[in-house]
Coordinates of C-alpha atoms and ligand atoms in Angstrom, one line a residue:
X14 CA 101.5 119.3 104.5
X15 CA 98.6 117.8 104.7
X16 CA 94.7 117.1 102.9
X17 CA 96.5 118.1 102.2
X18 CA 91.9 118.0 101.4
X19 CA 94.2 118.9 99.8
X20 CA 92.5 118.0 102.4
X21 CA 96.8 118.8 103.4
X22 CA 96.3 122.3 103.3
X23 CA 92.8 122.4 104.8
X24 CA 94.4 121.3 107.3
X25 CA 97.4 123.1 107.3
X26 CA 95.8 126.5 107.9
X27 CA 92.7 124.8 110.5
X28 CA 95.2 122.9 112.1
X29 CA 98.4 124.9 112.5
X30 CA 99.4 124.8 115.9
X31 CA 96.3 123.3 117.1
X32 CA 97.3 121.0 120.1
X33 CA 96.4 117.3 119.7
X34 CA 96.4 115.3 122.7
X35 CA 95.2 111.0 123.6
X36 CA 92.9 110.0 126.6
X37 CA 95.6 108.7 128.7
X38 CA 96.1 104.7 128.3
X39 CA 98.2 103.6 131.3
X40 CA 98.0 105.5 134.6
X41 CA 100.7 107.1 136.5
X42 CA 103.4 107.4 133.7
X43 CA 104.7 110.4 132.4
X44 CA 103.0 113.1 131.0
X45 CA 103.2 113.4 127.2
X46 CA 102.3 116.8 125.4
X47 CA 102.0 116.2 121.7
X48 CA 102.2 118.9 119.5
X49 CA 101.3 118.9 115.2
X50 CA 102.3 121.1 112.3
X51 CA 102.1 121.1 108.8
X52 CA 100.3 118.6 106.6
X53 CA 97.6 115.6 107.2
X54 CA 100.6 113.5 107.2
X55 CA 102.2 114.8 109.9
X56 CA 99.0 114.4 111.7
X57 CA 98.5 110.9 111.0
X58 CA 102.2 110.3 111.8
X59 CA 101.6 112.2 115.1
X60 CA 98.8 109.0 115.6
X61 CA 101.8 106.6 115.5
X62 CA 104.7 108.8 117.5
X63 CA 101.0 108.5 120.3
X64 CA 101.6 104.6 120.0
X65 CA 104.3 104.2 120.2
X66 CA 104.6 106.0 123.2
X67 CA 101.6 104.4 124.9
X68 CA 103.2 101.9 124.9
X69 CA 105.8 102.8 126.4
X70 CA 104.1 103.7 129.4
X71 CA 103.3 107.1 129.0
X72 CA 100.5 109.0 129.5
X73 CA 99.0 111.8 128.0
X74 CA 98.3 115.5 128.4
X75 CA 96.2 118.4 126.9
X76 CA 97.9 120.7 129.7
X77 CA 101.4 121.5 128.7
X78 CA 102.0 122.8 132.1
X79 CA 102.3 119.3 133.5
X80 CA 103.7 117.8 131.1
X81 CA 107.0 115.6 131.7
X82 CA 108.2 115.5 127.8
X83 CA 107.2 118.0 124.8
X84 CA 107.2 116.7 121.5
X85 CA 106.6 119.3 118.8
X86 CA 105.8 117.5 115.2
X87 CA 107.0 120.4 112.6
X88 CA 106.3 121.2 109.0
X89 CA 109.8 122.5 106.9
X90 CA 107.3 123.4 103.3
X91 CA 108.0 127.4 103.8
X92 CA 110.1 129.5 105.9
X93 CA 106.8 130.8 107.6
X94 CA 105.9 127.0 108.8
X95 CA 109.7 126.8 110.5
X96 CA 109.4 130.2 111.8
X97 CA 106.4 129.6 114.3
X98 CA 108.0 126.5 115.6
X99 CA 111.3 128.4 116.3
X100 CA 109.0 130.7 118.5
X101 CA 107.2 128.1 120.1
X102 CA 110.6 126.2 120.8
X103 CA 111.8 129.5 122.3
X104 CA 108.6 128.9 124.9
X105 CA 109.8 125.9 125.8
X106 CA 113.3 126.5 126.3
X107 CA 112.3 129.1 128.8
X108 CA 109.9 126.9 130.3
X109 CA 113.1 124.7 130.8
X110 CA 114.7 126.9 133.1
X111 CA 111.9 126.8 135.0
X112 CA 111.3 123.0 135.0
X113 CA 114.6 121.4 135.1
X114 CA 113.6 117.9 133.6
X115 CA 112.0 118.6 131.2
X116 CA 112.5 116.8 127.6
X117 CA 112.1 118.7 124.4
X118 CA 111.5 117.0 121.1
X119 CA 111.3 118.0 117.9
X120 CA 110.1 115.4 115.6
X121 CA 108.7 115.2 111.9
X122 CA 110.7 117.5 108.9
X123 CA 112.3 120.3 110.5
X124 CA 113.7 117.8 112.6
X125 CA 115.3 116.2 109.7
X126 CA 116.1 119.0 107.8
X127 CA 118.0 120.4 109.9
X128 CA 119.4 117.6 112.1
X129 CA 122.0 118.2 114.9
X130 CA 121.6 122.1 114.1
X131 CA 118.9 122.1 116.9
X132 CA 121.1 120.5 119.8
X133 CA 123.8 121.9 118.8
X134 CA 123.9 125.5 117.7
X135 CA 120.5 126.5 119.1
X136 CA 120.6 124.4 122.1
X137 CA 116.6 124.2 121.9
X138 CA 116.1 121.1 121.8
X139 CA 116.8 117.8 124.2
X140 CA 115.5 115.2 121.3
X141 CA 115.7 115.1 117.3
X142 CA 113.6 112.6 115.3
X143 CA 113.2 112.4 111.7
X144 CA 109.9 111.1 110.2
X145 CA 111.1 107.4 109.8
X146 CA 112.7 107.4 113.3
X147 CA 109.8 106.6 115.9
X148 CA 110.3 103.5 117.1
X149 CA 113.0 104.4 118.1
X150 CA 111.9 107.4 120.5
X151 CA 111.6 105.3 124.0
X152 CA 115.1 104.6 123.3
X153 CA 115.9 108.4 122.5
X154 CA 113.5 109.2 125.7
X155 CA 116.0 107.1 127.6
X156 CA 119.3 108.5 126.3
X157 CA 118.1 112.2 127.5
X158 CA 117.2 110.6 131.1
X159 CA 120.7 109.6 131.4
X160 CA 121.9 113.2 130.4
X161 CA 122.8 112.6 126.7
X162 CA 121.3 114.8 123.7
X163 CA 119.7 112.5 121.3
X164 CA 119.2 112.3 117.6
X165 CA 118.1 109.8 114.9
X166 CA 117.2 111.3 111.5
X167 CA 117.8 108.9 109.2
X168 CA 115.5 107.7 106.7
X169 CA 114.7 104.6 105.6
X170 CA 113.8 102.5 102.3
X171 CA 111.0 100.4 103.9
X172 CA 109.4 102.0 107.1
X173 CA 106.1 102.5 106.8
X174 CA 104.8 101.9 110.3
X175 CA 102.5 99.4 108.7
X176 CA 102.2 97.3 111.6
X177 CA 101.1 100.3 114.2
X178 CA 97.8 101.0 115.2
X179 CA 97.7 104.4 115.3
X180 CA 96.2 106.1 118.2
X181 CA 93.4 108.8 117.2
X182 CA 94.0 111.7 118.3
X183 CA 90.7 113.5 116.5
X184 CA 88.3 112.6 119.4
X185 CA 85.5 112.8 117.2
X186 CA 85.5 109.3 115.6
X187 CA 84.1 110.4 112.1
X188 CA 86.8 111.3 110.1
X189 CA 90.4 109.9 110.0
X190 CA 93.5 109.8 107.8
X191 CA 95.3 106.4 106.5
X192 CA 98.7 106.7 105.0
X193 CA 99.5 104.4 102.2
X194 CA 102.4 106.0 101.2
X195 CA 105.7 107.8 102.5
X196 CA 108.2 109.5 101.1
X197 CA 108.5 111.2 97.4
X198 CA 110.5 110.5 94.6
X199 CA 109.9 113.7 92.6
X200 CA 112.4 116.5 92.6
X201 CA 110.5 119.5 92.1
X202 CA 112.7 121.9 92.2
X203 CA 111.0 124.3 94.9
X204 CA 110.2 121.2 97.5
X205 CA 111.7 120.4 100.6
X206 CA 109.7 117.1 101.0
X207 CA 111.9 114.6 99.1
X208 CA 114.7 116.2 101.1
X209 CA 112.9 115.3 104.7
X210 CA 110.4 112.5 104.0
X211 CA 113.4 110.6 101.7
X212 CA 111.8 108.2 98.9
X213 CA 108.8 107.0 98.1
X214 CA 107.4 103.8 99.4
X215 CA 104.4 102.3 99.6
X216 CA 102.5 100.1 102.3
X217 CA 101.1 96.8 102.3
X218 CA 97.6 97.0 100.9
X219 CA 96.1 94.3 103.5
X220 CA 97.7 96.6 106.5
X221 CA 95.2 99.6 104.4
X222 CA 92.4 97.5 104.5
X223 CA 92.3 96.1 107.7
X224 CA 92.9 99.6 109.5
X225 CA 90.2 100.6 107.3
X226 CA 87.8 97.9 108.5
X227 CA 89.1 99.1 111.9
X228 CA 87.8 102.4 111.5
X229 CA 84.7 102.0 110.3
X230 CA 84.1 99.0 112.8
X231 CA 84.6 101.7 115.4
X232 CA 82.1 103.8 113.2
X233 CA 83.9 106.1 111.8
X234 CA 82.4 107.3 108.4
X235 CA 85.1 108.5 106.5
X236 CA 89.0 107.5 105.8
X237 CA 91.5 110.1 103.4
X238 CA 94.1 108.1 102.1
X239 CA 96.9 109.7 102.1
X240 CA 100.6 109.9 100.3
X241 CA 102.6 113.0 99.0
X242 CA 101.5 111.4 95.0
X243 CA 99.0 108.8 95.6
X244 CA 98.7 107.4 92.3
X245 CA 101.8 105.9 92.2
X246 CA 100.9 103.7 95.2
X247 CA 102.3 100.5 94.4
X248 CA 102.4 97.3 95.7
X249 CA 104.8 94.3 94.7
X250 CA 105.8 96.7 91.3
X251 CA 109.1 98.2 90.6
X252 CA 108.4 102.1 89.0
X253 CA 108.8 100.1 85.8
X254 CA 105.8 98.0 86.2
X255 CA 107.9 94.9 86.6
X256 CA 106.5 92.6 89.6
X257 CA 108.3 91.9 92.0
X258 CA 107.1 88.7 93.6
X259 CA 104.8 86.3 91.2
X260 CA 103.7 84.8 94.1
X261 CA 102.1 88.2 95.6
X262 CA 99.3 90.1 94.0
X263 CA 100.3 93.3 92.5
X264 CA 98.0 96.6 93.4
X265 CA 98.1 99.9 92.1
X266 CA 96.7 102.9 93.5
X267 CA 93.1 102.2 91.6
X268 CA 92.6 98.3 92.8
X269 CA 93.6 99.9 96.4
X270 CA 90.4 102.2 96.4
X271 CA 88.2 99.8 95.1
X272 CA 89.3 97.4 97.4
X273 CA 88.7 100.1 100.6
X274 CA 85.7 101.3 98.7
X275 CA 84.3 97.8 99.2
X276 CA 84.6 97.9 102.8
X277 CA 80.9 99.6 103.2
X278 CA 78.4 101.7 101.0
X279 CA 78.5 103.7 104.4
X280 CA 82.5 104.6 104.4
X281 CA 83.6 107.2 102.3
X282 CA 86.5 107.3 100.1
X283 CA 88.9 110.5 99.8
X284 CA 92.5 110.4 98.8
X285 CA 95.2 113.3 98.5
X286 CA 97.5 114.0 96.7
X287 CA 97.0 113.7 92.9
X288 CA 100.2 114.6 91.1
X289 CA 98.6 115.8 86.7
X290 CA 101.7 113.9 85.7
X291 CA 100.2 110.7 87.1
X292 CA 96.5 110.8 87.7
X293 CA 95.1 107.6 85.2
X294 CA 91.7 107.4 83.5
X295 CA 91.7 103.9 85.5
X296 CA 91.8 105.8 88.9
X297 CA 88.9 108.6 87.3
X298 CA 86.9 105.6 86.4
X299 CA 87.2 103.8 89.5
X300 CA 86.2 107.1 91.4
X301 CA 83.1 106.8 89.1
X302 CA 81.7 103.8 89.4
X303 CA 82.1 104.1 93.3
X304 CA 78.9 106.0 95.5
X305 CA 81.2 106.1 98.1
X306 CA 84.2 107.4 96.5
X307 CA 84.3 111.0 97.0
X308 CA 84.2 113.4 94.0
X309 CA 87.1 115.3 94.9
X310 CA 89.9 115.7 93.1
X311 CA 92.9 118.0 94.5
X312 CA 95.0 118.5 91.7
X313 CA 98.1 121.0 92.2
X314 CA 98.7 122.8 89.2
X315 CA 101.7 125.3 90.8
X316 CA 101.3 127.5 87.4
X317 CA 99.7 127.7 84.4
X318 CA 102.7 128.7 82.3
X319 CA 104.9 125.5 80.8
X320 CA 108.1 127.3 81.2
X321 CA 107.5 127.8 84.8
X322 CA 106.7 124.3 85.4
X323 CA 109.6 123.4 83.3
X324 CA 112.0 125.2 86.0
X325 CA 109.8 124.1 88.8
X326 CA 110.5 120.4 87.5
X327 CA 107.1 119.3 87.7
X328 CA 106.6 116.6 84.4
X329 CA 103.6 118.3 82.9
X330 CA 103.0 121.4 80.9
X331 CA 99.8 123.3 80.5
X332 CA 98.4 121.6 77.7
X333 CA 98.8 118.3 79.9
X334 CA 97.2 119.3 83.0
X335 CA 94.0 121.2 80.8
X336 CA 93.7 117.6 79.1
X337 CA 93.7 115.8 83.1
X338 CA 91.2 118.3 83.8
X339 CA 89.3 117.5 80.7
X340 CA 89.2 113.5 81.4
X341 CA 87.7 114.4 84.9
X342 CA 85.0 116.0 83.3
X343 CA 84.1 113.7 81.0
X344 CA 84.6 110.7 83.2
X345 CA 83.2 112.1 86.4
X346 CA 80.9 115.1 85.0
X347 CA 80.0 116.1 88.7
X348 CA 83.6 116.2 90.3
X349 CA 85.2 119.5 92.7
X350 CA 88.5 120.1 91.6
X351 CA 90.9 121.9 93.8
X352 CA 94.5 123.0 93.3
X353 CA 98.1 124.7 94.6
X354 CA 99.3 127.9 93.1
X355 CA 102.9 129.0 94.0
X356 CA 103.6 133.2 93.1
X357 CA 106.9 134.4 92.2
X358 CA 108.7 131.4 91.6
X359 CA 112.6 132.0 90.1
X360 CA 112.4 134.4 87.0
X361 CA 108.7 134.5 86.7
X362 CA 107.7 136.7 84.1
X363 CA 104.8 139.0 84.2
X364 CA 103.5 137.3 81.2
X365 CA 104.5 133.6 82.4
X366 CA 102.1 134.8 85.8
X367 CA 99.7 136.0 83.5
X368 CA 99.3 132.4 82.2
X369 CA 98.1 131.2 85.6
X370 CA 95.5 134.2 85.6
X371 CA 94.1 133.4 82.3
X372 CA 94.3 128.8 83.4
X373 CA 92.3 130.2 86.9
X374 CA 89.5 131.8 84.2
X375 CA 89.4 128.6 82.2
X376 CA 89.8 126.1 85.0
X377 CA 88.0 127.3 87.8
X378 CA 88.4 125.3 90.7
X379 CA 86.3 124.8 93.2
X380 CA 89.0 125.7 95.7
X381 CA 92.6 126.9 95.8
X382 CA 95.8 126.8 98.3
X383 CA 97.7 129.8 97.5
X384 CA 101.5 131.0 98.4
X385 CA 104.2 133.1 97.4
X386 CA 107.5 131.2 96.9
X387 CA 109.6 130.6 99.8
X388 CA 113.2 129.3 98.7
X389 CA 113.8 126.3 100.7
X390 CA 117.8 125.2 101.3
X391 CA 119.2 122.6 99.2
X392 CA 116.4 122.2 96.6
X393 CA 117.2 122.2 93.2
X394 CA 115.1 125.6 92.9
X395 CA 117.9 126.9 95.5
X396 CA 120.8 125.7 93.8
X397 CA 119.9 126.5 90.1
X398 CA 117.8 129.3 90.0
X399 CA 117.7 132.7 91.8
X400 CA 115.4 133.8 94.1
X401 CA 114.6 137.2 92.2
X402 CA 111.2 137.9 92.0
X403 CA 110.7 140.6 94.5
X404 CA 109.3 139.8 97.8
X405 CA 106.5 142.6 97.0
X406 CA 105.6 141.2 93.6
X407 CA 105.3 137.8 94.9
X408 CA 102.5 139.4 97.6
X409 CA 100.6 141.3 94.7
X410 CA 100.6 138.4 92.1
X411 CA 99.2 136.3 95.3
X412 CA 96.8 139.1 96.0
X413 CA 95.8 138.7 92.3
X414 CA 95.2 135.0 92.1
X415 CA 93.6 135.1 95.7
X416 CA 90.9 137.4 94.5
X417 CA 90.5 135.5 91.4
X418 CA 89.5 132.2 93.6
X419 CA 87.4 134.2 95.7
X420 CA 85.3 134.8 93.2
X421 CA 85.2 131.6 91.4
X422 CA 84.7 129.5 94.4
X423 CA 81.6 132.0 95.5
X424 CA 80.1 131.3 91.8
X425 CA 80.5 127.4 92.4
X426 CA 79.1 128.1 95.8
X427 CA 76.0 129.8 94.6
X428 CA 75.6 127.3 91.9
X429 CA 74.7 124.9 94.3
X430 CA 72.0 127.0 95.9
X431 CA 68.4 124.8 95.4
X432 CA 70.4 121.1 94.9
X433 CA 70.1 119.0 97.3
X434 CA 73.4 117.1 99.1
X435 CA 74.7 114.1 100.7
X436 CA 76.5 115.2 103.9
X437 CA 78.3 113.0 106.4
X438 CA 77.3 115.0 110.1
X439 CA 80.7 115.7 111.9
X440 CA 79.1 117.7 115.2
X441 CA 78.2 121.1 116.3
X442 CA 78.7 124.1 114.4
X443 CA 81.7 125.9 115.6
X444 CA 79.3 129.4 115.2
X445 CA 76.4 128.3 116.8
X446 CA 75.1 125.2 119.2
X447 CA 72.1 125.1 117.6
X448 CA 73.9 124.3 114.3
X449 CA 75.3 121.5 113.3
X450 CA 78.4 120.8 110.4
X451 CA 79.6 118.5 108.4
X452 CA 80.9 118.2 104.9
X453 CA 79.2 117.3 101.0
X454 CA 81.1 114.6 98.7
X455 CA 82.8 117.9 97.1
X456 CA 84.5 118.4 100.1
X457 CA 82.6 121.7 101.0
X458 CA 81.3 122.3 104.5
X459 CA 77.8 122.5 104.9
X460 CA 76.0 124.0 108.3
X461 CA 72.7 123.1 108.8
X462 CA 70.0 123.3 111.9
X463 CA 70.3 120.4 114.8
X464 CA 67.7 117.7 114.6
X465 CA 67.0 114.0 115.1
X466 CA 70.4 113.0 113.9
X467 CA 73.8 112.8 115.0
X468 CA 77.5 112.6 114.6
X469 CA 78.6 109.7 112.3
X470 CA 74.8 110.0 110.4
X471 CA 74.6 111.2 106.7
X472 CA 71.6 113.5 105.7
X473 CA 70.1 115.2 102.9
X474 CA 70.6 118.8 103.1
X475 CA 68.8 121.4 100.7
X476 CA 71.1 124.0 100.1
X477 CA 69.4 127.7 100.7
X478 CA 72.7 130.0 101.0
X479 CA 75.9 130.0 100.3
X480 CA 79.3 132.3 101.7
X481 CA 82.7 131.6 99.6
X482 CA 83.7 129.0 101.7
X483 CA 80.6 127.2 103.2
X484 CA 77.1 126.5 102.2
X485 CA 74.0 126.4 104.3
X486 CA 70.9 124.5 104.5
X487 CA 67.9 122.5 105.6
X488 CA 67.8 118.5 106.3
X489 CA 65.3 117.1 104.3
X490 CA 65.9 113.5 104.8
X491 CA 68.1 111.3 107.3
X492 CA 69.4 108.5 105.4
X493 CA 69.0 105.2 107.0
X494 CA 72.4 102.6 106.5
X495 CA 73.0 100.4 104.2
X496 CA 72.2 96.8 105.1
Ligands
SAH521 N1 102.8 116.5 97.2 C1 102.0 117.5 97.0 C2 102.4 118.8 97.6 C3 102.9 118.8 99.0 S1 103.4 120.4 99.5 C4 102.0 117.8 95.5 O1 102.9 117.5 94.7 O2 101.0 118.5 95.1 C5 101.9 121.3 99.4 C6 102.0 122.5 98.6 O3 102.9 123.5 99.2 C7 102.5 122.4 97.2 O4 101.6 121.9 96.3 C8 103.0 123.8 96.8 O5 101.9 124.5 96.2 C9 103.4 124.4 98.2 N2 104.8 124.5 98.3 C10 105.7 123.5 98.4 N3 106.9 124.0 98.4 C11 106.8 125.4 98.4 C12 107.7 126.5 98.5 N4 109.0 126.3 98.5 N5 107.2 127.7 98.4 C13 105.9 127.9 98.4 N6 105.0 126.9 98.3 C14 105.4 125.7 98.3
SF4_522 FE1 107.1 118.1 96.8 FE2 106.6 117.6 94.2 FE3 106.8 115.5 95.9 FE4 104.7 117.1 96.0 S1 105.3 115.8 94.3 S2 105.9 116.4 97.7 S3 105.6 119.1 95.5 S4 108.5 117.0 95.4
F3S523 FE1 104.2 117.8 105.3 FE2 105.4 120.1 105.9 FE3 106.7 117.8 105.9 S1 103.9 119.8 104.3 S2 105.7 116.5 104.5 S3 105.0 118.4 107.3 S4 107.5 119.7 105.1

């Protein structure tokens, strides 16, 4: 991933490698060093693995010099992403000549991508769990105690860890991620996900709601609701539409927001993925008639050339995705849009790229995740296409769309200069101490001076400058909540 937001790949580049650790919960048991990668669902899935293990009797660590077991949650999207967990596995492994003892995990997609590969050719690894096989990691835990290797990667139909209460690992308390659904059942042809995350399914909407309530009894302010394609969240529906159980209500992916949305005036809605194939007027007009439902759309486009998308397998041409882009407008006239460009993908054209130059002009999101292709084994992509757009081609077509962005996001940036914006405080500036952060509805962060307000508290902030990625400004007003 993700936010991936997309709020996914927010994260993805703020949190690669970051270290995410829990307050311990039981004294004296062994130390626990928990590592993340990749997208916000690999975060929130790192919440569960923290569970799971608590209780179990473990404790946790920020230091992983003390630690007793090392789980590393990894991120297969492009070769880059497996490449600096190879290195920091090579860390470890030397650290386990010097720490006999030690257990070595890897969990999350590289993990199930490549399996037994880790034990068995590499020898980097003591433990290998797949995304759907945490529960059963104090029995793995055990195995490697009694001096076996131990692997469970296989995927499931149902898991969807609906019944864990994840532990947070964000020790802030504002902002927190909620996965409603696992799993994808698209085959575009240059992703690895359906391949590691296995299909989609979706989870039970009272499980959302009351982990929801949860959070924002504990006072967080903000939930992202999270899912590889979240608008085909369903709930007691086949993909046809059929239902399932008549005795069950059915929800889809607009009913779940309104029904979160409900929770409280003061908890704000986001949501990530949208997929242009699927993303409903119902979902843009539920966004819309909600305060509290962010307007943020992330919306990967990939190209702007139909062909392209054809090969990449995607359901949509360009025509398609200009008239999603159009129905935002109309429905939600003040909405960010953000999107994923891929350069270079199999046989890409100078003209086809030149499509996604002239869809950037027209379009011009608010934001932009950029790469160059990365071929990833197995994928359709791999197996159909070649992988013959030259490495240095695929870095100056990225160069060209990156520069594009810059731009366009700086225009929407200065646009905003003299409005004034709703922003939910998330602490100190990471520049200054005398500053303090947090982001607008549009997903953008904002930095203004500290006053009589905190964390968790939503302000008024006149915007008075702008860089390409952050705005700044002066509180006029601390909003009191709702009743
Ligand atoms: N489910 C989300 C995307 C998840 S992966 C969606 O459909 O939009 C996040 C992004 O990584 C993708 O949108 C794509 O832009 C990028 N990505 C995925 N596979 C890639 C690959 N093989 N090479 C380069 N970028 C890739
Ligand atoms: Fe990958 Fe496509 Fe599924 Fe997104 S929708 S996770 S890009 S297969
Ligand atoms: Fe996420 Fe990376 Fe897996 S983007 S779903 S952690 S391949």
């Amino acid at each position: 991933m993700s936010n991936f937001l997309d709020l996914n790949k927010k994260i993805d580049e703020s949190r690669q490698g970051e270290v995410t650790t829990i307050k311990n919960k039981i004294k004296g048991g062994k130390k626990l060093f928990l590592e993340s990668y990749g997208c916000a669902m690999n975060f929130s899935d790192s919440e569960v693995v923290a569970s799971i293990l608590c209780d179990n009797g473990y404790t946790t660590t920020t230091d992983e010099h003390e630690a007793d077991i090392i789980l590393i949650n990894t991120c297969s999207i492009r070769d880059n992403a497996e490449n600096r967990v190879r290195k920091r596995l090579t860390n470890f492994k030397n650290r386990k000549k010097r720490q006999p003892g030690l257990i070595v995990g890897v969990l999350g997609c590289m993990a199930e991508r490549l399996k037994k590969t880790l034990l068995e050719e590499e020898q980097l690894v003591d433990i290998v769990a797949g995304p759907d096989s945490y529960r059963d990691l104090p029995n793995l835990i055990i195995e490697v105690e009694g001096g076996q290797k131990a692997v469970n990667v296989l995927l499931s139909r149902e898991e969807t860890y609906a019944d864990i209460a994840p532990v947070r690992l964000d020790k802030k308390g504002v902002t927190s991620f909620v996965s409603i659904t696992r799993g994808c059942d698209n085959m575009c042809s240059f992703c690895v996900v359906p391949f590691t995350r296995g299909r989609e399914r979706s989870r039970d909407p009272k499980t959302i709601l009351k982990e929801c309530q949860q959070l924002f009894d504990n006072g967080y302010r903000e939930v992202t609701l999270l899912g590889q394609n979240v608008d085909s969240y369903r709930w007691n529906m086949t993909s046809k539409g059929e239902i399932k159980d008549e005795s069950i209500p059915t929800t889809n992916f607009a009913e779940l927001m309104a029904i979160v949305a409900e929770i409280s005036p003061d908890l704000r809605i986001r949501f990530s993925t949208s997929h242009p194939k699927d993303m409903s007027d119902e979902v843009l007009h539920v966004i819309a008639s909600y305060e509290n439902i962010c307007n943020y759309i992330h919306l990967p486009i990939q190209s702007g050339n139909s062909e392209v998308l054809k090969r990449m397998n995607r359901g949509y041409t360009r025509e398609w995705y200009l008239n999603r882009i159009e129905a935002i407008r109309n429905i939600i006239p003040d909405c960010a849009i953000t999107t994923d460009i891929i350069t270079g993908f199999c046989d890409e054209t100078d003209e086809e790229h030149a499509d996604t130059i002239s869809i950037m002009k027209e379009v011009q999101w608010d934001f932009a995740y950029m790469y160059k292709y990365s071929e990833r084994p197995k994928t359709l992509a791999e197996r159909r296409f070649e992988d013959n757009v030259p490495e240095e081609l695929k870095g100056s077509r990225l160069t060209e769309v990156i520069n594009i962005q810059r731009d366009n996001s700086h225009i929407k940036n200065k646009f905003q200069i003299g409005k004034v914006h709703k922003v939910l405080v998330e602490g100190t500036s990471k520049r200054s101490e005398d500053f303090m952060s947090g982001r607008n509805d549009h997903n953008t962060r904002v930095i203004f001076p500290k006053g009589d307000f905190g964390v968790c508290d939503y302000v008024m902030v006149k915007i008075t400058d702008c860089t390409t990625a952050t705005l700044l400004g002066e509180v006029e007003e601390i909003l009191k909540p709702s009743k």
